[in-house]
Amino acid sequence: MAAECMPITEKQVEGLFDRWNTSLATLNPDKVVENYAPDAVLLPTVSNKPRLTQEERRAYFVDFLKKKPQGKIDSRTIKIGCDKVIDTGTYTFTLSDGTKVPARYTFTYKFEHGKWLITSHHSSVMPESHS
């Protein structure tokens, strides 16, 4: 018998980004890292180094959170599969000094250990932005 797929709506997928963004607001890197699956890949906005472990992701967010970033989705496309979701589009980070950083993103999620976790997160600064 085939396993059931965990149902999720677009609104709930939007909520997964909100959960991540809210964790940024705590300024606690451990809270942010809880959103990621243990084997997730993070290709972060302001670092060249892929982060492949929770320790590497935590080290990235320790630095990034010093800027007190808050993200806002500008445009998005959501694709829902069986226990897998892709949310991709553009967002803008506002930093504590008022700087705005427009970027492109892709989050992929998988339902595991009873919750939706980020399995990959790619974020890159807009190539044509001149800030």
PDB file of C-alpha atoms in Angstrom:
ATOM      1  CA  MET A   1       0.000   0.000   0.000  1.00  0.00           C
ATOM      2  CA  ALA A   2       1.374   3.394  -0.996  1.00  0.00           C
ATOM      3  CA  ALA A   3       2.128   5.914   1.715  1.00  0.00           C
ATOM      4  CA  GLU A   4      -0.192   8.895   1.952  1.00  0.00           C
ATOM      5  CA  CYS A   5       1.125  12.275   0.894  1.00  0.00           C
ATOM      6  CA  MET A   6       0.981  14.971   3.570  1.00  0.00           C
ATOM      7  CA  PRO A   7      -1.474  17.574   2.272  1.00  0.00           C
ATOM      8  CA  ILE A   8      -0.427  21.224   2.263  1.00  0.00           C
ATOM      9  CA  THR A   9      -2.005  24.359   0.790  1.00  0.00           C
ATOM     10  CA  GLU A  10      -0.318  27.363  -0.832  1.00  0.00           C
ATOM     11  CA  LYS A  11      -1.316  29.411   2.222  1.00  0.00           C
ATOM     12  CA  GLN A  12       0.441  26.898   4.482  1.00  0.00           C
ATOM     13  CA  VAL A  13       3.559  27.040   2.280  1.00  0.00           C
ATOM     14  CA  GLU A  14       3.517  30.828   2.660  1.00  0.00           C
ATOM     15  CA  GLY A  15       3.356  30.170   6.416  1.00  0.00           C
ATOM     16  CA  LEU A  16       6.601  28.154   6.216  1.00  0.00           C
ATOM     17  CA  PHE A  17       8.409  31.264   4.982  1.00  0.00           C
ATOM     18  CA  ASP A  18       6.742  33.292   7.740  1.00  0.00           C
ATOM     19  CA  ARG A  19       7.950  30.718  10.300  1.00  0.00           C
ATOM     20  CA  TRP A  20      11.522  31.110   8.985  1.00  0.00           C
ATOM     21  CA  ASN A  21      11.285  34.925   8.900  1.00  0.00           C
ATOM     22  CA  THR A  22       9.866  34.977  12.457  1.00  0.00           C
ATOM     23  CA  SER A  23      12.806  32.828  13.577  1.00  0.00           C
ATOM     24  CA  LEU A  24      15.153  35.489  12.124  1.00  0.00           C
ATOM     25  CA  ALA A  25      13.415  38.090  14.295  1.00  0.00           C
ATOM     26  CA  THR A  26      14.348  36.141  17.451  1.00  0.00           C
ATOM     27  CA  LEU A  27      18.025  36.848  16.539  1.00  0.00           C
ATOM     28  CA  ASN A  28      18.708  33.317  17.838  1.00  0.00           C
ATOM     29  CA  PRO A  29      20.628  31.223  15.265  1.00  0.00           C
ATOM     30  CA  ASP A  30      19.440  27.982  16.923  1.00  0.00           C
ATOM     31  CA  LYS A  31      15.805  28.963  16.260  1.00  0.00           C
ATOM     32  CA  VAL A  32      16.618  29.635  12.592  1.00  0.00           C
ATOM     33  CA  VAL A  33      18.482  26.346  12.166  1.00  0.00           C
ATOM     34  CA  GLU A  34      15.458  24.416  13.543  1.00  0.00           C
ATOM     35  CA  ASN A  35      13.712  25.183  10.213  1.00  0.00           C
ATOM     36  CA  TYR A  36      16.294  23.155   8.268  1.00  0.00           C
ATOM     37  CA  ALA A  37      16.466  19.391   7.752  1.00  0.00           C
ATOM     38  CA  PRO A  38      19.724  17.868   9.102  1.00  0.00           C
ATOM     39  CA  ASP A  39      20.966  17.215   5.545  1.00  0.00           C
ATOM     40  CA  ALA A  40      19.702  20.495   4.046  1.00  0.00           C
ATOM     41  CA  VAL A  41      21.797  22.579   1.651  1.00  0.00           C
ATOM     42  CA  LEU A  42      21.965  26.329   2.287  1.00  0.00           C
ATOM     43  CA  LEU A  43      23.439  28.551  -0.441  1.00  0.00           C
ATOM     44  CA  PRO A  44      23.239  31.820   1.503  1.00  0.00           C
ATOM     45  CA  THR A  45      22.752  35.383   0.313  1.00  0.00           C
ATOM     46  CA  VAL A  46      25.885  36.959   1.742  1.00  0.00           C
ATOM     47  CA  SER A  47      28.412  34.112   1.733  1.00  0.00           C
ATOM     48  CA  ASN A  48      30.100  32.119  -1.042  1.00  0.00           C
ATOM     49  CA  LYS A  49      30.308  28.937   1.035  1.00  0.00           C
ATOM     50  CA  PRO A  50      27.592  26.250   0.771  1.00  0.00           C
ATOM     51  CA  ARG A  51      26.400  25.294   4.264  1.00  0.00           C
ATOM     52  CA  LEU A  52      25.839  21.530   4.442  1.00  0.00           C
ATOM     53  CA  THR A  53      25.551  20.868   8.192  1.00  0.00           C
ATOM     54  CA  GLN A  54      23.522  22.406  11.001  1.00  0.00           C
ATOM     55  CA  GLU A  55      26.813  23.699  12.498  1.00  0.00           C
ATOM     56  CA  GLU A  56      27.750  25.447   9.226  1.00  0.00           C
ATOM     57  CA  ARG A  57      24.248  26.893   8.877  1.00  0.00           C
ATOM     58  CA  ARG A  58      24.320  28.079  12.490  1.00  0.00           C
ATOM     59  CA  ALA A  59      27.707  29.784  11.933  1.00  0.00           C
ATOM     60  CA  TYR A  60      26.262  31.640   8.913  1.00  0.00           C
ATOM     61  CA  PHE A  61      23.207  32.829  10.826  1.00  0.00           C
ATOM     62  CA  VAL A  62      25.293  33.975  13.819  1.00  0.00           C
ATOM     63  CA  ASP A  63      26.822  36.548  11.443  1.00  0.00           C
ATOM     64  CA  PHE A  64      23.736  37.291   9.332  1.00  0.00           C
ATOM     65  CA  LEU A  65      21.533  37.916  12.393  1.00  0.00           C
ATOM     66  CA  LYS A  66      23.870  40.692  13.563  1.00  0.00           C
ATOM     67  CA  LYS A  67      22.314  42.743  10.738  1.00  0.00           C
ATOM     68  CA  LYS A  68      18.793  42.086  12.158  1.00  0.00           C
ATOM     69  CA  PRO A  69      17.417  41.039   8.748  1.00  0.00           C
ATOM     70  CA  GLN A  70      13.715  40.863   8.006  1.00  0.00           C
ATOM     71  CA  GLY A  71      12.504  39.387   4.742  1.00  0.00           C
ATOM     72  CA  LYS A  72       9.484  40.370   2.694  1.00  0.00           C
ATOM     73  CA  ILE A  73       8.288  38.352  -0.293  1.00  0.00           C
ATOM     74  CA  ASP A  74       8.004  40.438  -3.452  1.00  0.00           C
ATOM     75  CA  SER A  75       6.913  37.689  -5.861  1.00  0.00           C
ATOM     76  CA  ARG A  76       6.589  33.924  -5.575  1.00  0.00           C
ATOM     77  CA  THR A  77       5.629  30.716  -7.337  1.00  0.00           C
ATOM     78  CA  ILE A  78       4.679  27.683  -5.258  1.00  0.00           C
ATOM     79  CA  LYS A  79       4.740  24.114  -6.580  1.00  0.00           C
ATOM     80  CA  ILE A  80       3.325  21.333  -4.422  1.00  0.00           C
ATOM     81  CA  GLY A  81       4.231  17.651  -4.810  1.00  0.00           C
ATOM     82  CA  CYS A  82       3.967  14.571  -2.608  1.00  0.00           C
ATOM     83  CA  ASP A  83       5.634  15.501   0.707  1.00  0.00           C
ATOM     84  CA  LYS A  84       7.741  18.032  -1.210  1.00  0.00           C
ATOM     85  CA  VAL A  85       7.178  21.724  -1.874  1.00  0.00           C
ATOM     86  CA  ILE A  86       9.078  24.386  -3.825  1.00  0.00           C
ATOM     87  CA  ASP A  87       8.628  28.090  -3.050  1.00  0.00           C
ATOM     88  CA  THR A  88      10.660  30.271  -5.392  1.00  0.00           C
ATOM     89  CA  GLY A  89      10.673  33.961  -6.208  1.00  0.00           C
ATOM     90  CA  THR A  90      12.060  37.263  -5.035  1.00  0.00           C
ATOM     91  CA  TYR A  91      12.313  38.838  -1.622  1.00  0.00           C
ATOM     92  CA  THR A  92      13.843  41.909  -0.040  1.00  0.00           C
ATOM     93  CA  PHE A  93      15.711  41.934   3.236  1.00  0.00           C
ATOM     94  CA  THR A  94      15.625  45.090   5.309  1.00  0.00           C
ATOM     95  CA  LEU A  95      18.598  45.351   7.664  1.00  0.00           C
ATOM     96  CA  SER A  96      18.786  47.254  10.962  1.00  0.00           C
ATOM     97  CA  ASP A  97      20.731  50.092   9.343  1.00  0.00           C
ATOM     98  CA  GLY A  98      17.899  50.590   6.818  1.00  0.00           C
ATOM     99  CA  THR A  99      19.755  48.931   3.929  1.00  0.00           C
ATOM    100  CA  LYS A 100      17.484  46.968   1.596  1.00  0.00           C
ATOM    101  CA  VAL A 101      18.883  43.861  -0.082  1.00  0.00           C
ATOM    102  CA  PRO A 102      16.758  42.572  -2.991  1.00  0.00           C
ATOM    103  CA  ALA A 103      17.398  38.895  -3.674  1.00  0.00           C
ATOM    104  CA  ARG A 104      16.128  35.816  -5.472  1.00  0.00           C
ATOM    105  CA  TYR A 105      15.287  32.711  -3.477  1.00  0.00           C
ATOM    106  CA  THR A 106      14.289  29.084  -3.715  1.00  0.00           C
ATOM    107  CA  PHE A 107      13.168  27.118  -0.679  1.00  0.00           C
ATOM    108  CA  THR A 108      12.451  23.410  -1.016  1.00  0.00           C
ATOM    109  CA  TYR A 109      10.659  21.663   1.818  1.00  0.00           C
ATOM    110  CA  LYS A 110      10.074  18.047   2.745  1.00  0.00           C
ATOM    111  CA  PHE A 111       7.712  16.603   5.309  1.00  0.00           C
ATOM    112  CA  GLU A 112       9.873  14.662   7.754  1.00  0.00           C
ATOM    113  CA  HIS A 113       9.885  13.941  11.493  1.00  0.00           C
ATOM    114  CA  GLY A 114       6.302  15.186  11.682  1.00  0.00           C
ATOM    115  CA  LYS A 115       6.900  18.648  10.230  1.00  0.00           C
ATOM    116  CA  TRP A 116       7.835  20.551   7.101  1.00  0.00           C
ATOM    117  CA  LEU A 117      11.566  21.280   7.029  1.00  0.00           C
ATOM    118  CA  ILE A 118      13.737  23.201   4.569  1.00  0.00           C
ATOM    119  CA  THR A 119      15.772  20.739   2.480  1.00  0.00           C
ATOM    120  CA  SER A 120      17.443  23.364   0.325  1.00  0.00           C
ATOM    121  CA  HIS A 121      17.563  27.145   0.410  1.00  0.00           C
ATOM    122  CA  HIS A 122      19.260  29.158  -2.301  1.00  0.00           C
ATOM    123  CA  SER A 123      19.382  32.927  -1.954  1.00  0.00           C
ATOM    124  CA  SER A 124      21.304  35.332  -4.162  1.00  0.00           C
ATOM    125  CA  VAL A 125      21.432  39.097  -4.436  1.00  0.00           C
ATOM    126  CA  MET A 126      19.696  40.470  -7.527  1.00  0.00           C
ATOM    127  CA  PRO A 127      22.302  40.716 -10.300  1.00  0.00           C
ATOM    128  CA  GLU A 128      20.938  44.018 -11.606  1.00  0.00           C
ATOM    129  CA  SER A 129      20.453  45.797  -8.271  1.00  0.00           C
ATOM    130  CA  HIS A 130      22.621  48.818  -7.652  1.00  0.00           C
ATOM    131  CA  SER A 131      22.388  49.507  -3.943  1.00  0.00           C
TER     132      SER A 131
END
